[in-house]
Short mmCIF file of C-alpha atoms in Angstrom, two decimals:
data_model
loop_
_atom_site.label_atom_id
_atom_site.label_comp_id
_atom_site.label_asym_id
_atom_site.label_seq_id
_atom_site.Cartn_x
_atom_site.Cartn_y
_atom_site.Cartn_z
CA MET P 158 -1.23 93.89 -27.39
CA LEU P 159 -2.78 90.42 -26.67
CA ARG P 160 -0.34 87.64 -26.97
CA THR P 161 -1.74 84.37 -28.03
CA LYS P 162 -0.40 80.82 -26.87
CA SER P 163 1.14 78.95 -29.43
CA PRO P 164 -0.20 75.29 -29.56
CA ARG P 165 1.39 72.44 -27.71
CA GLU P 166 3.08 69.80 -29.41
CA PRO P 167 1.28 66.50 -28.95
CA ARG P 168 3.18 64.27 -26.45
CA ARG P 169 4.72 61.48 -28.00
CA CYS P 170 3.36 57.95 -26.74
CA ARG P 171 6.55 55.67 -26.46
CA GLY P 172 5.68 52.01 -26.67
CA PHE P 173 7.96 48.89 -25.99
CA THR P 174 10.31 47.64 -28.51
CA LEU P 175 10.12 43.92 -29.62
CA ILE P 176 13.46 43.35 -27.84
CA GLU P 177 12.15 44.86 -24.49
CA LEU P 178 8.91 42.77 -24.73
CA LEU P 179 11.18 39.66 -25.34
CA VAL P 180 13.27 40.38 -22.28
CA VAL P 181 10.43 40.97 -19.92
CA ILE P 182 8.71 37.86 -21.16
CA ALA P 183 11.98 35.92 -20.38
CA ILE P 184 12.62 37.37 -17.15
CA ILE P 185 8.72 36.22 -16.10
CA ALA P 186 9.71 32.83 -17.38
CA VAL P 187 12.61 32.58 -15.41
CA LEU P 188 10.79 33.62 -12.26
CA ILE P 189 7.93 31.16 -12.94
CA ALA P 190 10.64 28.40 -13.61
CA LEU P 191 12.38 29.36 -10.07
CA LEU P 192 8.90 29.41 -8.49
CA LEU P 193 7.37 26.27 -9.89
CA PRO P 194 9.66 23.76 -8.01
CA ALA P 195 9.09 25.57 -4.65
CA VAL P 196 5.34 25.30 -5.32
CA GLN P 197 5.57 21.81 -6.18
CA ALA P 198 7.71 21.03 -3.02
CA ALA P 199 5.04 22.62 -0.82
CA ARG P 200 2.20 20.57 -2.58
CA GLU P 201 4.08 17.20 -2.00
CA ALA P 202 4.96 18.15 1.60
CA ALA P 203 1.20 18.67 2.08
CA ARG P 204 0.48 15.56 0.73
CA ARG P 205 3.05 13.67 2.48
CA ALA P 206 1.81 15.29 5.75
CA GLN P 207 -1.72 14.12 5.13
CA CYS P 208 -0.30 10.76 4.20
CA THR P 209 1.38 10.60 7.70
CA ASN P 210 -1.89 11.69 9.58
CA ASN P 211 -3.61 8.68 7.71
CA LEU P 212 -1.35 6.19 8.94
CA LYS P 213 -1.18 7.71 12.26
CA GLN P 214 -4.91 7.18 12.48
CA ILE P 215 -4.85 3.64 11.08
CA ALA P 216 -2.08 2.83 13.79
CA LEU P 217 -3.95 4.27 16.61
CA ALA P 218 -6.92 2.27 15.27
CA ALA P 219 -5.02 -0.84 15.79
CA MET P 220 -3.87 0.01 19.20
CA ASN P 221 -7.39 0.87 20.36
CA TYR P 222 -8.60 -2.55 18.77
CA GLU P 223 -5.77 -4.40 20.92
CA SER P 224 -6.77 -2.43 23.95
CA ALA P 225 -10.44 -3.53 23.59
CA VAL P 226 -9.90 -7.13 22.18
CA GLY P 227 -6.65 -7.94 23.75
CA THR P 228 -4.87 -8.85 20.57
CA PHE P 229 -3.98 -7.02 17.26
CA PRO P 230 -6.47 -7.90 14.59
CA PRO P 231 -5.59 -10.47 12.01
CA ASN P 232 -5.63 -9.75 8.21
CA GLY P 233 -7.97 -12.27 7.30
CA GLU P 234 -9.04 -15.59 8.06
CA TRP P 235 -10.14 -18.64 5.70
CA GLN P 236 -13.69 -19.50 6.56
CA GLY P 237 -16.87 -20.43 4.59
CA CYS P 238 -19.06 -18.10 3.02
CA ILE P 239 -22.79 -17.60 3.66
CA THR P 240 -23.38 -19.03 0.22
CA ALA P 241 -22.98 -22.87 0.38
CA GLY P 242 -19.85 -24.04 -1.53
CA TYR P 243 -17.89 -20.86 -1.10
CA VAL P 244 -14.73 -20.18 0.84
CA GLY P 245 -12.86 -17.01 1.19
CA THR P 246 -10.90 -15.02 3.68
CA SER P 247 -13.15 -13.31 6.03
CA TYR P 248 -12.22 -9.71 5.81
CA SER P 249 -9.12 -7.46 5.88
CA VAL P 250 -7.67 -5.84 8.75
CA PHE P 251 -9.01 -2.58 7.95
CA LEU P 252 -12.67 -4.09 8.26
CA SER P 253 -11.88 -5.53 11.44
CA MET P 254 -10.66 -2.14 12.73
CA ALA P 255 -13.53 0.06 11.30
CA PRO P 256 -15.07 1.18 14.36
CA TYR P 257 -11.98 2.09 15.63
CA PHE P 258 -11.16 4.77 12.87
CA GLU P 259 -14.52 6.18 12.37
CA GLN P 260 -15.95 3.82 10.02
CA THR P 261 -18.74 2.47 12.45
CA ALA P 262 -21.43 2.74 9.60
CA ILE P 263 -19.38 0.31 7.46
CA ALA P 264 -18.78 -2.18 10.45
CA ASN P 265 -22.59 -2.02 11.10
CA SER P 266 -23.53 -2.86 7.46
CA MET P 267 -21.21 -6.02 7.65
CA ASN P 268 -22.18 -9.60 7.95
CA TYR P 269 -19.00 -10.85 9.85
CA GLY P 270 -20.43 -14.34 9.62
CA GLY P 271 -19.38 -14.86 6.08
CA CYS P 272 -16.51 -13.87 3.90
CA PHE P 273 -15.76 -10.72 2.16
CA LEU P 274 -17.10 -11.56 -1.07
CA ASP P 275 -20.64 -12.70 0.11
CA VAL P 276 -23.36 -10.85 -1.60
CA ALA P 277 -24.60 -9.63 1.94
CA ASN P 278 -21.47 -7.75 2.08
CA MET P 279 -21.87 -5.77 -1.17
CA THR P 280 -22.93 -2.65 0.67
CA ALA P 281 -19.97 -2.24 2.81
CA MET P 282 -17.52 -3.25 0.10
CA GLY P 283 -18.73 -0.63 -2.25
CA VAL P 284 -17.60 2.15 -0.01
CA GLN P 285 -14.46 4.34 -0.58
CA VAL P 286 -12.70 5.10 2.67
CA PRO P 287 -10.85 8.57 2.17
CA SER P 288 -8.43 7.98 5.10
CA LEU P 289 -7.06 5.00 3.39
CA LEU P 290 -5.81 6.88 0.22
CA CYS P 291 -2.53 8.58 0.20
CA PRO P 292 -3.18 11.90 -1.76
CA SER P 293 0.05 11.41 -3.91
CA ASP P 294 -1.36 7.81 -5.07
CA ALA P 295 -4.07 9.56 -7.26
CA ILE P 296 -4.89 6.54 -9.19
CA GLY P 297 -6.22 4.79 -6.07
CA ALA P 298 -9.26 7.06 -6.01
CA ASN P 299 -10.59 5.76 -9.15
CA PRO P 300 -12.60 2.54 -8.68
CA TYR P 301 -12.22 -0.54 -10.58
CA SER P 302 -15.43 -1.81 -12.02
CA GLU P 303 -16.66 -5.37 -12.93
CA PRO P 304 -19.69 -7.45 -13.28
CA ALA P 305 -20.71 -8.13 -9.39
CA SER P 306 -21.70 -11.65 -10.54
CA GLN P 307 -18.11 -12.49 -11.11
CA TYR P 308 -17.04 -11.72 -7.63
CA PHE P 309 -19.97 -12.13 -5.31
CA SER P 310 -21.12 -15.58 -4.20
CA GLY P 311 -24.83 -15.77 -4.64
CA TYR P 312 -25.30 -12.65 -6.79
CA THR P 313 -27.19 -13.19 -9.76
CA GLY P 314 -28.15 -9.69 -11.19
CA THR P 315 -26.42 -7.74 -14.02
CA ASN P 316 -25.20 -4.80 -12.24
CA THR P 317 -21.44 -3.83 -12.17
CA PHE P 318 -19.54 -3.22 -8.84
CA ASN P 319 -17.00 -0.78 -7.94
CA PHE P 320 -14.14 -1.93 -6.23
CA TYR P 321 -12.16 0.50 -4.14
CA THR P 322 -8.65 0.42 -3.04
CA SER P 323 -6.26 1.44 -0.13
CA SER P 324 -2.73 2.97 -0.47
CA TYR P 325 -1.69 1.29 2.65
CA GLY P 326 -0.84 -2.34 3.38
CA ALA P 327 -0.70 -4.65 6.57
CA MET P 328 2.75 -5.85 7.31
CA ASN P 329 2.92 -9.50 6.80
CA GLY P 330 6.62 -9.90 7.72
CA THR P 331 9.48 -11.11 5.74
CA TRP P 332 7.76 -13.84 3.83
CA MET P 333 5.51 -13.78 0.77
CA ILE P 334 2.91 -16.72 1.84
CA GLU P 335 -0.85 -16.91 1.67
CA PRO P 336 -1.36 -20.56 2.35
CA SER P 337 -4.58 -22.38 0.81
CA PRO P 338 -7.24 -22.89 3.44
CA ASN P 339 -7.25 -25.98 5.81
CA LEU P 340 -11.30 -26.38 5.99
CA PRO P 341 -12.00 -30.05 5.32
CA ALA P 342 -15.87 -29.38 5.67
CA TYR P 343 -15.67 -27.25 2.46
CA GLY P 344 -13.47 -29.48 0.63
CA PHE P 345 -10.12 -27.83 1.37
CA SER P 346 -7.29 -29.84 3.05
CA ASN P 347 -3.84 -28.39 3.76
CA PRO P 348 -1.90 -30.06 6.52
CA ASN P 349 0.77 -27.70 6.23
CA PHE P 350 -1.36 -24.55 6.76
CA SER P 351 -0.42 -24.00 10.38
CA ASN P 352 3.46 -24.58 9.29
CA SER P 353 3.12 -21.56 7.11
CA ILE P 354 1.17 -19.41 9.77
CA ASN P 355 3.73 -20.35 12.32
CA SER P 356 6.35 -19.03 10.09
CA MET P 357 4.81 -15.51 9.72
CA ASN P 358 7.01 -13.12 11.66
CA GLY P 359 5.39 -9.95 11.20
CA MET P 360 2.58 -8.34 13.07
CA LEU P 361 -0.64 -8.40 10.77
CA HIS P 362 -1.04 -11.65 8.55
CA LEU P 363 -3.67 -14.27 7.97
CA ASP P 364 -4.96 -15.79 11.04
CA SER P 365 -2.67 -13.64 13.31
CA HIS P 366 -3.53 -12.76 16.77
CA HIS P 367 -0.68 -11.18 18.21
CA THR P 368 -0.45 -9.36 21.71
CA ILE P 369 1.84 -6.50 22.86
CA ALA P 370 3.54 -9.09 24.85
CA SER P 371 4.73 -11.04 21.74
CA ILE P 372 6.57 -8.03 20.17
CA THR P 373 9.91 -8.62 21.88
CA ASP P 374 11.69 -6.51 19.33
CA GLY P 375 10.07 -3.42 20.67
CA THR P 376 6.98 -1.55 19.52
CA SER P 377 9.12 1.34 18.13
CA ASN P 378 11.05 -1.04 15.99
CA THR P 379 8.29 -3.00 14.52
CA ILE P 380 6.25 -1.99 11.37
CA LEU P 381 2.35 -2.24 11.35
CA PHE P 382 1.43 -0.60 8.13
CA GLY P 383 3.11 0.71 5.22
CA GLU P 384 2.37 2.63 1.78
CA ARG P 385 1.59 0.81 -1.51
CA ALA P 386 1.43 3.03 -4.43
CA LYS P 387 -1.00 1.75 -7.27
CA ASP P 388 0.27 3.69 -10.36
CA ILE P 389 3.84 1.71 -10.59
CA LEU P 390 1.67 -1.24 -11.69
CA LEU P 391 0.80 0.81 -14.73
CA LYS P 392 4.00 -0.42 -16.16
CA THR P 393 3.06 -4.00 -15.91
CA GLN P 394 0.61 -6.15 -17.49
CA VAL P 395 -1.66 -6.12 -14.33
CA ASN P 396 -4.43 -3.86 -13.88
CA PRO P 397 -3.30 -1.61 -10.83
CA LEU P 398 -6.94 -1.05 -9.65
CA PHE P 399 -7.27 -4.88 -9.51
CA TRP P 400 -5.01 -4.96 -6.56
CA GLY P 401 -5.27 -3.23 -3.17
CA TRP P 402 -8.91 -3.65 -2.40
CA TRP P 403 -9.19 -2.17 1.06
CA TYR P 404 -11.50 -5.03 2.50
CA SER P 405 -9.56 -7.90 0.96
CA SER P 406 -6.86 -9.57 3.21
CA LEU P 407 -4.74 -10.67 0.21
CA ARG P 408 -4.97 -7.42 -1.57
CA THR P 409 -4.01 -5.46 1.56
CA MET P 410 -0.98 -7.81 2.51
CA GLN P 411 2.33 -6.60 2.50
CA THR P 412 5.84 -7.99 2.71
CA SER P 413 9.49 -6.80 3.39
CA MET P 414 10.86 -9.78 1.35
CA TRP P 415 11.55 -7.21 -1.55
CA PRO P 416 13.11 -3.69 -0.96
CA ILE P 417 10.98 -0.43 -0.58
CA ASN P 418 10.02 0.67 -4.08
CA PRO P 419 11.22 -2.43 -5.86
CA GLN P 420 10.53 -1.16 -9.21
CA LYS P 421 13.63 0.74 -9.03
CA GLN P 422 15.74 -2.38 -8.75
CA ILE P 423 13.63 -5.20 -10.45
CA ALA P 424 12.16 -5.38 -14.04
CA ALA P 425 8.28 -6.12 -13.68
CA LEU P 426 8.34 -8.89 -16.31
CA ASN P 427 11.73 -10.47 -15.32
CA CYS P 428 10.79 -11.92 -11.90
CA PRO P 429 9.18 -15.47 -11.76
CA GLY P 430 10.25 -16.10 -8.16
CA LEU P 431 7.06 -16.14 -6.61
CA LYS P 432 6.79 -19.49 -4.52
CA GLY P 433 4.76 -19.37 -1.58
CA ILE P 434 1.40 -17.90 -2.74
CA ASN P 435 -1.29 -19.23 -4.78
CA ALA P 436 -1.81 -18.35 -8.38
CA TYR P 437 -3.24 -15.10 -8.06
CA GLY P 438 -2.83 -12.73 -11.15
CA SER P 439 0.62 -12.60 -12.74
CA SER P 440 3.56 -14.15 -10.73
CA SER P 441 6.08 -11.92 -12.65
CA VAL P 442 5.08 -8.85 -10.78
CA VAL P 443 4.30 -10.07 -7.15
CA GLN P 444 7.43 -8.00 -6.12
CA TRP P 445 5.66 -4.92 -7.24
CA ILE P 446 2.20 -5.85 -5.76
CA PHE P 447 3.31 -7.02 -2.24
CA SER P 448 6.06 -4.70 -1.64
CA ALA P 449 6.09 -1.20 0.21
CA SER P 450 5.98 1.61 -2.40
CA SER P 451 5.23 5.29 -2.54
CA ASP P 452 4.78 8.28 -4.67
CA HIS P 453 6.63 10.43 -2.18
CA PRO P 454 10.54 10.93 -3.54
CA GLY P 455 13.03 8.83 -1.75
CA GLY P 456 10.96 6.34 0.14
CA ALA P 457 7.78 5.63 1.97
CA ASN P 458 5.77 6.25 5.24
CA PHE P 459 5.34 3.55 7.63
CA ALA P 460 3.36 3.20 10.92
CA PHE P 461 5.01 1.33 13.66
CA THR P 462 3.28 -0.61 16.72
CA ASP P 463 3.75 2.28 18.93
CA GLY P 464 1.60 4.50 17.07
CA SER P 465 4.54 6.54 15.53
CA VAL P 466 5.05 7.15 11.67
CA HIS P 467 8.36 7.28 9.95
CA PHE P 468 9.58 8.00 6.53
CA VAL P 469 11.84 5.32 5.59
CA LYS P 470 14.27 6.07 2.80
CA ASP P 471 14.42 3.36 0.06
CA THR P 472 18.04 3.25 0.50
CA ILE P 473 17.69 1.53 3.76
CA SER P 474 19.75 -1.67 4.19
CA SER P 475 17.95 -4.63 2.72
CA TRP P 476 18.54 -8.15 1.23
CA PRO P 477 20.47 -8.35 -1.75
CA LEU P 478 18.38 -9.59 -4.63
CA ASP P 479 19.25 -12.45 -7.24
CA LYS P 480 19.32 -10.54 -10.61
CA SER P 481 20.84 -13.20 -12.62
CA GLY P 482 17.76 -13.62 -14.73
CA GLY P 483 17.15 -17.35 -13.68
CA THR P 484 14.52 -19.10 -11.84
CA ASN P 485 15.15 -17.42 -8.52
CA SER P 486 15.70 -14.02 -10.20
CA GLY P 487 14.07 -11.09 -8.15
CA ASP P 488 14.15 -13.04 -4.95
CA PRO P 489 16.48 -12.44 -2.08
CA ILE P 490 19.93 -14.21 -2.31
CA GLY P 491 20.17 -16.96 0.40
CA VAL P 492 16.40 -17.74 0.70
CA SER P 493 14.62 -20.74 -0.67
CA TYR P 494 11.08 -21.94 -0.60
CA ASN P 495 10.53 -25.37 1.08
CA ALA P 496 7.31 -26.72 -0.89
CA THR P 497 6.76 -29.60 1.57
CA ASN P 498 6.42 -27.40 4.50
CA GLN P 499 5.24 -24.45 2.63
CA THR P 500 7.85 -22.17 4.40
CA TYR P 501 10.67 -20.26 3.35
CA VAL P 502 14.26 -21.21 4.60
CA MET P 503 17.42 -18.92 5.07
CA ALA P 504 20.79 -20.30 3.86
CA PRO P 505 23.37 -20.48 6.91
CA GLY P 506 24.90 -17.06 7.12
CA THR P 507 21.90 -15.28 5.38
CA THR P 508 20.77 -12.41 7.67
CA PHE P 509 18.22 -9.70 7.54
CA GLY P 510 18.79 -6.31 6.40
CA ILE P 511 17.62 -3.42 8.74
CA TYR P 512 14.32 -3.22 6.56
CA GLN P 513 13.57 -6.88 7.17
CA ALA P 514 14.42 -6.70 10.91
CA LEU P 515 12.02 -3.65 11.26
CA SER P 516 9.14 -5.86 9.73
CA THR P 517 9.54 -8.54 12.46
CA ARG P 518 7.92 -8.76 15.74
CA ASN P 519 10.20 -11.12 17.53
CA GLY P 520 13.45 -11.61 15.46
CA GLY P 521 15.62 -10.37 18.20
CA GLU P 522 17.55 -7.77 16.24
CA VAL P 523 18.89 -4.74 18.00
CA ILE P 524 18.34 -1.62 15.78
CA SER P 525 19.39 1.73 16.55
CA SER P 526 17.10 4.78 16.01
CA ASP P 527 19.71 6.28 13.55
CA ALA P 528 19.70 3.25 11.29
CA TYR P 529 16.73 4.27 9.35
#
């Protein structure tokens, strides 16, 4: 007898319950939450490594300049512009060093006989130099645009001009001084100009021409360049892109008069203590503008005169600041400005912190390698 097969029962497809689905989603979310900080840390490590490499190249360029010329480059000099009646700083230390860090084209387009805001130098000024930007300082990549006629002597057109910045500054030393020019032929007379210049104790400042022999503190204990992040100025009334132009000596000047990342210690609009600089911008935020700062957590990168680059923590020993809210609020305690001689004076018993000592070339300080 032929037997017939009974039809099979259809297989039941079992789906996920809502609770099981929620559990899976929760597990995935936890895994992502655990992984994300690691990814962010890896990205920041890469950005910091690139920033270190940028500073390394800049420091080597300064050393090559010194080898070729005999002195380290100045961070600007007052001189007459090509356009009659205009006076300005010649150009920043980065323009002086341009041929030494693969920017020969910019150097060739410069008219070094004038100032950095001569119309003849608009081509060189309108170039962004990628190696002068820290990857963590994202705002620095955005140009600041203004009518060219407001800035370039001799320009009468209607075009706008893009101002590009640098994430790095030339170490001026401990004092925040940018003296007015002493050029009688152009209508400027400042008999105290030499006093201010001679009081500068850093490596790269206005009218500086320092040699290796002048670094009695040791090249490994003397800062050449440091970071300057722009985005911290977003919290102030100053447009951050207005500062840090890579070709301007003033806007690439850096001082150790205030600590690294001063925005963590000083309120931006509660610091009237600017004494030794001309009236550029808002004096209430100079501590933020001219100090070392960084978007890397915990400190900033610095290039030293021996060509090395170190990450210096913002907790390094530094001058204590006056936070009283009075006239000198925001300035170092024990430091005053002598308006007659246009120099700063330290009160008896006042000493540099380790950070200030690292910024001087001949202060005579003894600093151990484990102090920073």
